[in-house]
């Protein structure tokens, strides 16, 4: 097993305690001196869900139909991975630049910084995910066997997020422009990703929506929750390849530019 | 495998000035680099070598001091050693767990408590969680802030802050330890604990690399020293061997500084005094054998010969000679009016001699300032401060450098001698 892993990855595993400590640090400092504490983890998803409900209501009104209340469940299932992705990227982009004193002074595999930034956001995601069973009970959403796909789909989101986070954190270290581009893309990205609507409702443009790996993953989630169907196997494989590829790409580029970090930060 | 670490032909390139930090500058630079295949071999505009072809190897258990002036490349070498930076060319091999006592509080987060920071910082320095668990009490004991360990460190005083940082770093148990001017943390009792820890480390056979301007520390801890100057290894040998070379560089730098100062002032001086009734045409420096020189050994006599040319007859002028250390301290002064009011007048060319005898000045660079004053108004007719004297300490190192060494005599009387007869020893030191 050890021989199969590249040296860089083994070193990160060697420093896994540091990864854990940095994740703990990121979680702790976010909720220190805050009265609401961990409840803040729910805040952003809840606001996003209300925005989604508003949009759904408007769309139903235009179509002259009543709003399907069960759609709220499916939408929540899609909003949570999206907010995880968005806040992880926002956080990871700053993870190297924000720890410049560590990077210029102490040696450790730098990848643990973006990795723990993403991990801390994943912790928030897990807290927020606690509302999912509650929603299922309230709206009596039918639970089916295909729910077993969900952990795998979340894993894909995590891999994709890690890859993008690694890549962008390194890019932002060299060029601070990256931070601004990312901020703009994340702000409007939710409209270009099928979070509040189904890709199919866009007709043939739905395919374009699915080309975005996050889009095809969210569509797969939607298929399981709203239609009680297994995810489309073609798009699922596409998403799997993209996520793994993104992770490897991000890791490769991060590792390639790592030696130049200290003097370019 | 006897080597702890090895530097083989290390080169490191840096850039002066600001790097482009936005895409607008980067894209043209990227294409320029893509076309230029051997970019790393050549120095581009604004680039320089911070470390040039440095090679050395350090054996297991050695304690080595790295010396050099500011900007000589010490910190770069340390950063290369600790793998924070990577060399442009060359190969570094390191065997064993390396830890650095540099900036010991870099990993602290102000909002976390002392306890949380101990764990975080320990992990950043490469410790496992179990290791920290095992050493936690030791670390807290050492820092002496047990009662505040659950307080956020932003409420700590700066002393407590760095003490906790040092305590964590000191418990990493490395095989190779890099130390950079951090041993001056906390109050006296904490420093004593640090010194003890340092002695323990020395005894335990850890390889230690020490970067410091504190020559006394280097001399007392290191058997070997590496002298770095302008990014190159100038000398590598025993500490006693290398220290004089370091001294040489320091003195050379001071000499250059004084030369620059002289150039600055002499340019202005000429303009101000056009109608000088008297001029100093030359100043000669000699030792007791009458040999002209400007490098003296401790114990040499210093004689001066001042050549002047007076255009007019000047009544009762005063000659004054000052010997000024590089930092501006006037160390010696001789004036013609103080002990022997001679010199009724001067006119035409002449020479006046001054015999300082054995000065016993500490090793260093000194400026000789000669002034001719008017007796009544104390207005200087002419000032000349162009000569530079250098005193070498000989066998004495410059670790503790006094202004001067007085002729001294020690006497020891053993009050309860091991044998019956009374022992009396006298050491004399008059540098002759």
XYZ file of C-alpha atoms in Angstrom:
697
model
C 0.000 0.000 0.000
C 2.774 2.381 0.933
C 4.572 1.904 -2.348
C 1.475 2.777 -4.345
C 1.095 6.246 -2.847
C 3.350 9.013 -4.138
C 5.790 10.463 -1.610
C 3.924 13.765 -1.409
C 0.684 12.051 -0.433
C 2.447 9.891 2.137
C 3.932 12.982 3.728
C 0.484 14.500 4.086
C -0.688 11.313 5.785
C 2.329 11.544 8.052
C 1.202 15.033 9.002
C -2.439 13.980 9.478
C -2.377 15.141 13.088
C -1.493 18.604 11.854
C -4.343 18.391 9.360
C -6.677 17.540 12.211
C -5.308 20.303 14.466
C -5.631 22.938 11.736
C -9.177 21.794 11.019
C -9.985 22.081 14.711
C -8.386 25.505 14.763
C -10.436 26.698 11.795
C -13.653 25.403 13.363
C -12.860 26.827 16.782
C -11.846 30.306 15.750
C -14.951 30.660 13.635
C -17.260 30.158 16.584
C -15.171 31.657 19.388
C -16.696 34.734 20.998
C -19.941 34.137 19.088
C -23.099 33.659 21.141
C -24.824 31.566 18.476
C -21.784 29.305 18.176
C -22.280 26.340 15.913
C -25.773 27.486 14.934
C -24.075 29.851 12.496
C -23.274 26.801 10.389
C -27.008 26.628 9.624
C -27.401 30.279 8.803
C -26.117 30.418 5.237
C -27.947 27.256 4.047
C -31.205 28.486 5.600
C -30.986 31.862 3.862
C -30.189 30.076 0.601
C -33.190 27.762 1.072
C -35.529 30.710 1.640
C -34.187 32.350 -1.504
C -34.868 29.103 -3.321
C -38.423 28.901 -1.994
C -39.056 32.429 -3.222
C -37.810 31.547 -6.698
C -39.869 28.343 -6.770
C -42.968 30.275 -5.720
C -42.383 32.814 -8.464
C -41.883 30.094 -11.050
C -45.034 28.274 -9.912
C -46.982 31.520 -10.055
C -45.831 32.210 -13.612
C -46.809 28.720 -14.661
C -50.169 29.160 -12.907
C -49.662 26.090 -10.728
C -49.468 25.535 -7.005
C -45.985 25.051 -5.606
C -44.951 21.487 -4.916
C -43.945 21.531 -1.268
C -41.910 18.369 -1.602
C -39.567 20.305 -3.892
C -38.253 22.010 -0.751
C -36.716 18.718 0.388
C -34.936 18.117 -2.894
C -33.795 21.706 -2.992
C -32.342 21.485 0.511
C -30.453 18.372 -0.541
C -28.949 20.398 -3.371
C -28.376 23.639 -1.468
C -26.231 22.039 1.227
C -23.563 20.595 -1.130
C -23.537 23.880 -3.018
C -22.976 25.993 0.115
C -20.310 23.514 1.183
C -18.603 23.940 -2.177
C -18.895 27.724 -2.188
C -17.700 28.328 1.362
C -14.903 25.760 1.017
C -13.540 27.455 -2.081
C -13.875 30.909 -0.543
C -12.030 29.693 2.538
C -9.418 27.587 0.745
C -8.413 30.376 -1.639
C -7.270 32.405 1.366
C -5.776 29.490 3.280
C -2.189 29.904 2.069
C -2.052 33.691 1.948
C -3.779 33.942 5.333
C -1.105 31.746 6.921
C 1.893 33.424 5.339
C 3.776 33.553 8.632
C 3.684 29.765 8.806
C 4.690 29.311 5.200
C 7.725 31.545 5.442
C 8.908 30.167 8.754
C 8.118 26.526 9.336
C 8.297 23.476 7.141
C 5.318 21.164 6.722
C 3.449 19.936 3.647
C 1.564 23.056 2.629
C -1.339 21.076 1.220
C -2.665 20.575 4.754
C -3.697 24.242 4.827
C -6.293 24.111 1.989
C -7.185 20.553 3.012
C -8.065 21.609 6.530
C -9.930 24.673 5.239
C -12.156 22.336 3.240
C -12.413 19.937 6.193
C -13.626 22.707 8.472
C -16.350 23.572 5.950
C -17.252 19.900 5.722
C -17.839 19.973 9.452
C -20.319 22.821 8.911
C -21.930 20.779 6.166
C -22.391 17.833 8.532
C -24.035 20.078 11.153
C -26.353 21.581 8.564
C -27.152 18.104 7.197
C -28.853 17.329 10.523
C -31.922 19.229 9.257
C -32.337 16.815 6.348
C -33.979 13.977 8.329
C -36.229 16.577 9.970
C -37.395 17.809 6.565
C -37.945 14.271 5.320
C -40.227 13.584 8.270
C -42.127 16.894 7.978
C -42.802 16.595 4.254
C -43.146 12.794 4.319
C -40.711 12.422 1.476
C -40.468 8.816 0.337
C -37.150 7.278 1.304
C -35.871 4.757 -1.197
C -32.888 2.505 -1.707
C -31.313 4.946 -4.115
C -30.521 7.160 -1.116
C -27.464 4.927 -0.839
C -26.080 6.855 -3.804
C -25.981 10.025 -1.710
C -22.772 9.350 0.271
C -20.999 8.548 -2.980
C -22.307 11.745 -4.576
C -21.151 13.764 -1.565
C -17.730 12.121 -1.863
C -17.579 13.343 -5.461
C -18.416 16.879 -4.340
C -15.681 16.691 -1.713
C -13.070 15.420 -4.181
C -13.971 18.093 -6.709
C -13.894 20.774 -4.014
C -10.500 19.607 -2.759
C -9.061 19.700 -6.255
C -10.384 23.174 -7.024
C -9.397 24.404 -3.557
C -5.813 23.168 -3.887
C -5.453 24.663 -7.331
C -6.938 28.049 -6.482
C -5.145 28.444 -3.159
C -1.810 28.016 -4.945
C -2.880 30.296 -7.789
C -3.951 32.986 -5.329
C -0.555 32.824 -3.645
C 1.115 33.900 -6.876
C -1.579 36.210 -8.229
C -4.003 37.903 -5.895
C -6.356 38.464 -8.862
C -7.612 34.926 -8.332
C -9.389 35.885 -5.108
C -11.543 38.476 -6.919
C -12.369 36.236 -9.852
C -13.396 33.454 -7.469
C -15.561 35.807 -5.431
C -17.484 36.892 -8.526
C -17.897 33.365 -9.855
C -19.117 32.074 -6.492
C -21.569 34.931 -6.085
C -23.377 34.211 -9.342
C -22.453 30.555 -9.712
C -25.603 29.459 -7.899
C -27.695 30.734 -10.848
C -25.622 28.836 -13.403
C -25.836 25.615 -11.434
C -29.080 23.626 -11.148
C -29.605 24.317 -7.440
C -32.963 26.107 -7.415
C -34.248 24.530 -10.617
C -33.909 21.275 -12.568
C -31.591 21.117 -15.516
C -34.396 19.565 -17.581
C -36.538 22.686 -17.216
C -34.018 24.452 -19.463
C -34.609 22.041 -22.327
C -31.534 21.454 -24.435
C -29.513 23.892 -22.312
C -29.810 21.313 -19.558
C -26.883 19.443 -21.082
C -24.690 22.503 -20.710
C -25.747 22.740 -17.049
C -24.664 19.164 -16.562
C -21.247 19.761 -18.093
C -20.458 21.579 -14.880
C -19.470 18.605 -12.667
C -21.231 20.152 -9.653
C -24.311 20.511 -11.854
C -24.364 16.856 -12.869
C -23.830 15.772 -9.254
C -26.719 17.957 -8.065
C -28.887 16.606 -10.885
C -28.085 13.078 -9.711
C -29.147 14.035 -6.185
C -32.348 15.519 -7.590
C -33.089 12.350 -9.496
C -32.836 10.285 -6.313
C -34.877 12.623 -4.101
C -37.525 13.997 -6.465
C -38.029 11.146 -8.887
C -37.042 8.101 -6.837
C -34.778 7.017 -9.680
C -31.144 5.965 -9.779
C -28.851 8.699 -11.167
C -28.303 8.740 -14.897
C -25.338 6.389 -15.289
C -23.725 8.385 -18.100
C -23.696 11.650 -16.222
C -22.744 9.912 -13.010
C -19.636 8.438 -14.642
C -18.892 11.823 -16.186
C -19.104 13.444 -12.735
C -16.945 10.715 -11.190
C -14.207 11.106 -13.784
C -14.303 14.897 -13.521
C -14.143 14.911 -9.720
C -11.297 12.455 -9.475
C -9.509 14.186 -12.334
C -9.924 17.581 -10.704
C -8.596 16.253 -7.428
C -5.508 14.743 -9.075
C -4.945 17.842 -11.195
C -5.236 20.172 -8.210
C -2.940 17.987 -6.179
C -0.395 17.731 -8.981
C -0.195 21.470 -9.623
C -0.150 22.286 -5.938
C 2.752 19.930 -5.412
C 4.576 21.234 -8.464
C 4.501 24.843 -7.300
C 4.930 24.123 -3.581
C 8.726 24.724 -3.519
C 8.230 28.280 -4.776
C 5.614 29.247 -2.170
C 7.825 30.739 0.541
C 9.581 33.260 -1.688
C 6.567 34.283 -3.745
C 3.949 34.755 -1.075
C 25.484 7.662 6.754
C 27.649 9.510 9.234
C 26.491 12.792 7.798
C 23.537 14.526 9.325
C 23.192 16.824 6.387
C 24.971 17.719 3.234
C 24.951 20.811 1.014
C 26.316 20.144 -2.456
C 26.934 23.133 -4.699
C 23.909 25.091 -3.561
C 22.896 28.198 -5.490
C 19.914 30.341 -4.667
C 18.584 33.189 -6.746
C 16.432 36.063 -5.518
C 14.809 39.085 -7.068
C 15.158 42.652 -6.008
C 12.149 44.915 -5.956
C 8.532 44.010 -6.274
C 7.353 40.919 -8.032
C 4.409 41.177 -10.342
C 1.404 40.170 -8.367
C -1.279 40.643 -10.950
C -2.099 38.912 -14.200
C -1.390 41.975 -16.332
C 2.342 41.732 -15.579
C 2.459 37.975 -15.397
C 1.285 37.054 -18.870
C 4.121 38.770 -20.766
C 6.629 37.409 -18.246
C 5.235 33.922 -18.685
C 5.803 33.959 -22.439
C 9.271 35.402 -21.989
C 10.140 32.549 -19.659
C 8.603 29.961 -21.953
C 10.854 31.071 -24.825
C 13.927 31.245 -22.626
C 14.643 27.609 -21.861
C 17.680 27.962 -19.616
C 16.175 30.762 -17.565
C 17.368 29.467 -14.240
C 21.053 29.473 -15.166
C 21.135 33.137 -16.104
C 20.587 36.167 -13.919
C 17.769 38.211 -15.351
C 17.313 41.894 -14.692
C 16.998 42.643 -10.967
C 18.073 39.155 -9.927
C 21.008 38.232 -7.758
C 22.547 35.184 -6.127
C 21.877 35.169 -2.405
C 23.807 31.930 -2.012
C 26.605 31.041 -4.398
C 27.999 27.546 -4.694
C 27.843 26.653 -1.022
C 28.950 23.160 -0.046
C 29.453 21.674 3.370
C 28.480 18.622 5.326
C 27.714 18.326 8.984
C 28.310 15.134 10.907
C 25.940 13.627 13.397
C 26.242 15.235 16.824
C 28.263 18.201 15.634
C 27.498 21.669 16.983
C 28.152 24.211 14.273
C 27.885 27.982 14.326
C 27.124 29.936 11.183
C 28.546 33.448 11.227
C 28.437 36.381 8.893
C 27.416 39.997 8.592
C 23.810 41.012 7.981
C 22.857 40.054 4.459
C 25.668 37.539 4.069
C 23.230 34.724 3.365
C 22.893 33.098 6.794
C 19.125 33.253 6.908
C 18.817 31.967 3.367
C 21.004 28.994 4.264
C 18.856 28.373 7.321
C 15.689 28.529 5.228
C 17.182 26.120 2.721
C 18.175 23.805 5.565
C 14.703 23.816 7.043
C 13.169 23.128 3.600
C 11.122 26.330 3.612
C 12.906 27.328 0.423
C 14.425 25.208 -2.283
C 17.750 25.840 -4.014
C 17.873 27.067 -7.594
C 20.674 24.584 -8.185
C 22.412 21.940 -6.107
C 21.415 19.171 -3.752
C 20.597 19.098 -0.062
C 20.469 15.838 1.839
C 19.131 15.641 5.356
C 19.058 12.552 7.557
C 16.851 12.674 10.601
C 14.064 14.698 12.081
C 14.810 18.363 11.782
C 13.366 21.040 13.985
C 13.941 24.749 14.097
C 13.956 27.082 17.069
C 13.112 30.007 14.828
C 10.146 32.283 15.403
C 8.744 29.932 17.985
C 5.352 31.620 18.133
C 4.691 31.669 14.380
C 2.021 28.986 14.671
C 0.074 30.587 17.497
C -3.443 31.774 16.950
C -4.440 34.588 19.329
C -8.042 33.434 19.778
C -7.146 29.930 20.916
C -6.288 29.067 24.498
C -2.808 28.157 25.649
C -3.727 24.475 25.690
C -5.127 24.536 22.169
C -2.084 26.422 20.940
C 0.306 23.912 22.500
C -1.387 21.174 20.479
C -1.569 23.251 17.323
C 2.011 24.466 17.500
C 3.297 21.031 18.421
C 1.607 19.593 15.351
C 2.988 22.356 13.142
C 6.474 21.543 14.398
C 5.906 17.932 13.377
C 4.842 16.245 16.612
C 2.167 13.588 16.749
C -0.877 14.102 18.930
C 0.140 11.229 21.204
C 3.580 12.748 21.667
C 2.050 16.054 22.684
C -0.314 14.269 25.064
C 2.677 12.615 26.709
C 4.744 15.792 26.980
C 1.934 18.223 27.689
C 2.563 18.530 31.437
C 6.295 18.905 30.870
C 5.723 21.673 28.349
C 3.366 23.586 30.624
C 5.700 23.140 33.594
C 8.623 24.431 31.593
C 6.756 27.516 30.441
C 5.653 28.295 34.003
C 2.192 29.531 33.004
C 0.119 26.573 34.165
C -2.605 28.748 35.697
C -3.289 30.555 32.419
C -3.197 27.530 30.161
C -6.940 27.744 29.454
C -6.891 31.473 28.699
C -6.784 32.658 25.083
C -3.225 33.629 24.279
C -4.282 37.063 23.074
C -4.672 37.920 26.764
C -1.065 36.863 27.480
C 1.787 39.282 27.957
C 4.386 39.121 25.218
C 6.777 37.380 27.602
C 4.271 34.627 28.411
C 3.540 34.305 24.722
C 7.117 33.646 23.717
C 7.816 31.470 26.759
C 4.994 29.134 25.806
C 6.235 29.121 22.215
C 9.750 28.294 23.258
C 8.561 25.550 25.610
C 6.724 23.771 22.803
C 9.641 24.093 20.409
C 12.116 22.894 23.024
C 10.208 19.644 23.533
C 10.123 18.468 19.936
C 13.107 16.097 20.421
C 14.743 16.622 17.076
C 17.794 14.873 15.685
C 18.885 18.097 14.015
C 18.157 21.426 15.652
C 18.387 24.831 13.998
C 18.694 27.739 16.406
C 18.450 31.370 15.362
C 18.823 34.013 18.069
C 15.958 32.862 20.231
C 17.729 32.089 23.458
C 16.934 35.482 24.929
C 13.313 34.870 25.886
C 11.707 35.619 29.222
C 13.126 36.627 32.578
C 16.320 35.443 34.248
C 14.883 32.291 35.755
C 13.378 31.260 32.434
C 16.644 31.953 30.657
C 18.406 29.742 33.167
C 15.948 26.966 32.302
C 16.608 27.553 28.594
C 20.345 27.334 29.140
C 19.875 24.083 31.031
C 17.718 22.697 28.229
C 20.403 23.731 25.770
C 23.061 21.887 27.775
C 20.847 18.785 27.889
C 20.479 18.938 24.126
C 24.229 19.311 23.690
C 24.855 16.268 25.853
C 22.203 14.188 24.115
C 24.180 14.170 20.883
C 21.777 16.227 18.811
C 23.222 17.921 15.755
C 22.878 21.649 16.351
C 23.251 24.487 13.886
C 23.388 27.865 15.540
C 23.077 31.208 13.803
C 23.947 34.111 16.021
C 25.717 37.426 16.258
C 26.539 36.588 19.840
C 30.140 35.492 19.415
C 30.481 34.524 23.058
C 27.633 32.054 22.610
C 29.115 30.582 19.443
C 32.513 30.302 21.065
C 31.172 28.549 24.134
C 28.865 26.113 22.310
C 30.355 25.316 18.921
C 33.488 23.385 18.065
C 33.099 24.305 14.440
C 32.131 27.515 12.683
C 31.252 28.363 9.120
C 31.839 31.926 8.006
C 29.567 33.174 5.244
C 30.127 36.343 3.270
C 28.312 37.569 0.160
C 26.584 34.232 -0.196
C 29.758 32.173 -0.158
C 31.542 30.084 2.438
C 34.623 32.076 3.313
C 35.995 29.827 6.010
C 34.988 26.520 7.509
C 36.927 25.184 10.460
C 37.271 25.185 14.216
C 35.688 28.144 15.934
C 39.042 29.463 17.163
C 40.337 29.321 13.615
C 37.352 31.062 12.048
C 36.672 33.819 14.598
C 39.629 36.023 13.550
C 38.404 35.904 9.961
C 35.004 37.079 11.064
C 36.726 39.831 12.991
C 38.549 40.737 9.799
C 35.324 41.153 7.865
C 33.735 43.264 10.567
C 36.767 45.546 10.731
C 36.958 45.793 6.953
C 33.343 46.880 6.851
C 33.964 49.565 9.475
C 37.033 50.756 7.597
C 34.986 51.171 4.425
C 32.400 53.059 6.406
C 35.009 55.501 7.740
C 36.552 55.929 4.286
C 33.170 56.870 2.946
C 32.670 59.338 5.774
C 36.077 60.912 5.135
C 35.296 61.325 1.444
C 32.054 63.044 2.328
C 33.577 65.526 4.762
C 36.833 66.324 2.939
C 34.895 67.411 -0.118
C 33.037 69.970 1.924
C 36.082 71.047 3.942
C 38.042 72.285 0.964
C 35.369 74.718 -0.110
C 34.957 76.193 3.361
C 38.622 77.001 4.015
C 40.112 78.686 1.020
C 42.392 81.106 2.819
C 44.019 78.819 5.272
C 47.107 80.311 6.835
C 48.298 76.785 7.697
C 47.897 73.370 6.109
C 48.560 69.838 7.245
C 50.426 68.327 4.349
C 50.746 64.828 5.720
C 50.422 62.585 8.720
C 52.669 59.567 9.157
C 52.068 56.639 11.505
C 54.991 54.631 12.842
C 55.691 51.949 15.378
C 58.503 51.876 17.928
C 60.970 50.679 15.273
C 60.221 53.690 13.094
C 58.395 51.591 10.556
C 55.579 53.336 8.721
C 52.338 51.348 8.898
C 48.662 51.547 9.730
C 48.091 48.046 11.100
C 49.273 47.684 14.626
C 49.436 44.756 16.995
C 48.374 44.930 20.580
C 51.503 46.091 22.440
C 52.923 48.183 19.585
C 53.796 51.778 20.255
C 52.130 54.456 18.148
C 54.135 57.431 16.872
C 52.823 60.234 14.709
C 54.605 62.696 12.473
C 52.534 65.703 11.374
C 53.823 67.711 8.425
C 52.561 71.252 8.097
C 53.037 74.313 5.960
C 52.248 77.726 7.443
C 51.947 80.516 4.924
C 51.863 83.172 7.611
C 53.521 83.293 10.984
C 51.113 81.826 13.504
C 51.557 82.638 17.163
C 51.233 79.849 19.724
C 49.161 77.371 17.724
C 47.753 74.304 19.460
C 48.135 70.870 17.889
C 45.611 68.266 18.921
C 45.415 64.571 18.017
C 42.358 62.433 18.717
C 42.025 58.723 18.190
C 38.380 57.923 17.497
C 36.855 54.472 17.415
C 34.605 53.507 14.499
C 31.490 54.121 16.590
C 32.552 57.704 17.361
C 34.011 57.244 20.854
C 37.092 59.407 21.354
C 39.521 56.957 22.944
C 42.708 59.020 23.217
C 43.533 62.675 23.111
C 46.828 64.568 23.100
C 47.148 68.359 22.929
C 50.218 70.543 22.872
C 48.777 72.985 25.396
C 47.868 70.526 28.105
C 51.108 69.359 29.640
C 53.783 71.381 27.875
C 52.915 74.781 26.494
C 55.707 74.822 23.931
C 55.511 76.037 20.357
C 55.841 79.793 20.448
C 55.102 80.073 16.751
C 55.176 78.206 13.445
C 56.107 79.503 10.036
C 56.999 77.811 6.759
C 57.237 74.037 6.529
C 57.878 71.815 9.470
C 57.192 68.583 11.198
C 55.917 67.863 14.661
C 56.209 64.436 16.243
C 53.999 62.812 18.819
C 54.776 59.664 20.764
C 51.747 57.911 22.209
C 53.674 54.971 23.626
C 51.871 51.658 24.020
C 48.171 52.390 23.676
C 46.820 48.872 24.266
C 43.617 49.757 22.455
C 41.076 47.033 21.856
C 41.088 45.485 18.410
C 39.283 47.637 15.900
C 39.407 50.434 13.404
C 40.285 53.934 14.561
C 40.367 57.277 12.895
C 43.194 59.716 13.600
C 42.000 63.299 13.743
C 44.612 66.082 13.727
C 43.553 69.676 14.396
C 45.516 72.923 14.598
C 43.743 75.501 16.777
C 44.212 79.188 17.377
C 45.312 79.562 20.979
C 43.014 82.448 21.893
C 39.763 81.788 20.094
C 40.097 77.965 19.951
C 39.072 78.296 16.334
C 40.430 75.380 14.300
C 42.677 76.540 11.478
C 42.677 73.150 9.881
C 41.331 69.679 10.573
C 42.528 66.493 9.019
C 40.948 63.108 9.749
C 42.080 60.972 6.834
C 44.316 58.470 8.555
C 43.003 55.155 9.735
C 44.711 52.923 12.232
C 43.861 49.349 12.811
C 44.685 47.478 15.963
C 44.737 43.704 15.883
C 44.195 41.804 19.062
C 46.624 39.033 18.189
C 45.750 36.012 20.262
C 42.846 37.737 21.999
C 39.497 37.232 20.345
C 37.100 40.080 19.897
C 34.387 38.269 21.808
C 34.662 40.629 24.726
C 36.151 43.785 23.307
C 37.170 46.500 25.779
C 38.166 50.044 24.855
C 41.670 49.312 26.016
C 43.744 46.712 27.849
C 45.525 48.264 30.796
C 48.796 46.636 31.864
C 47.532 44.288 34.527
C 48.936 42.132 37.257
C 47.144 39.250 38.982
C 48.079 37.741 42.251
C 46.587 34.612 43.751
C 47.113 33.501 47.312
C 45.783 30.072 48.289
C 44.475 30.516 51.818
C 44.219 26.838 52.606
C 46.747 25.257 50.297
C 46.738 21.520 49.681
C 50.409 21.325 50.586
C 52.210 22.870 53.552
C 54.144 25.580 51.758
C 52.338 28.758 50.905
C 51.817 29.203 47.200
C 51.902 32.594 45.666
C 51.414 33.035 41.976
C 51.754 36.240 40.072
C 50.621 36.747 36.506
C 51.726 39.837 34.763
C 50.453 41.198 31.538
C 51.947 44.315 30.145
C 51.786 43.313 26.457
C 55.484 43.846 25.884
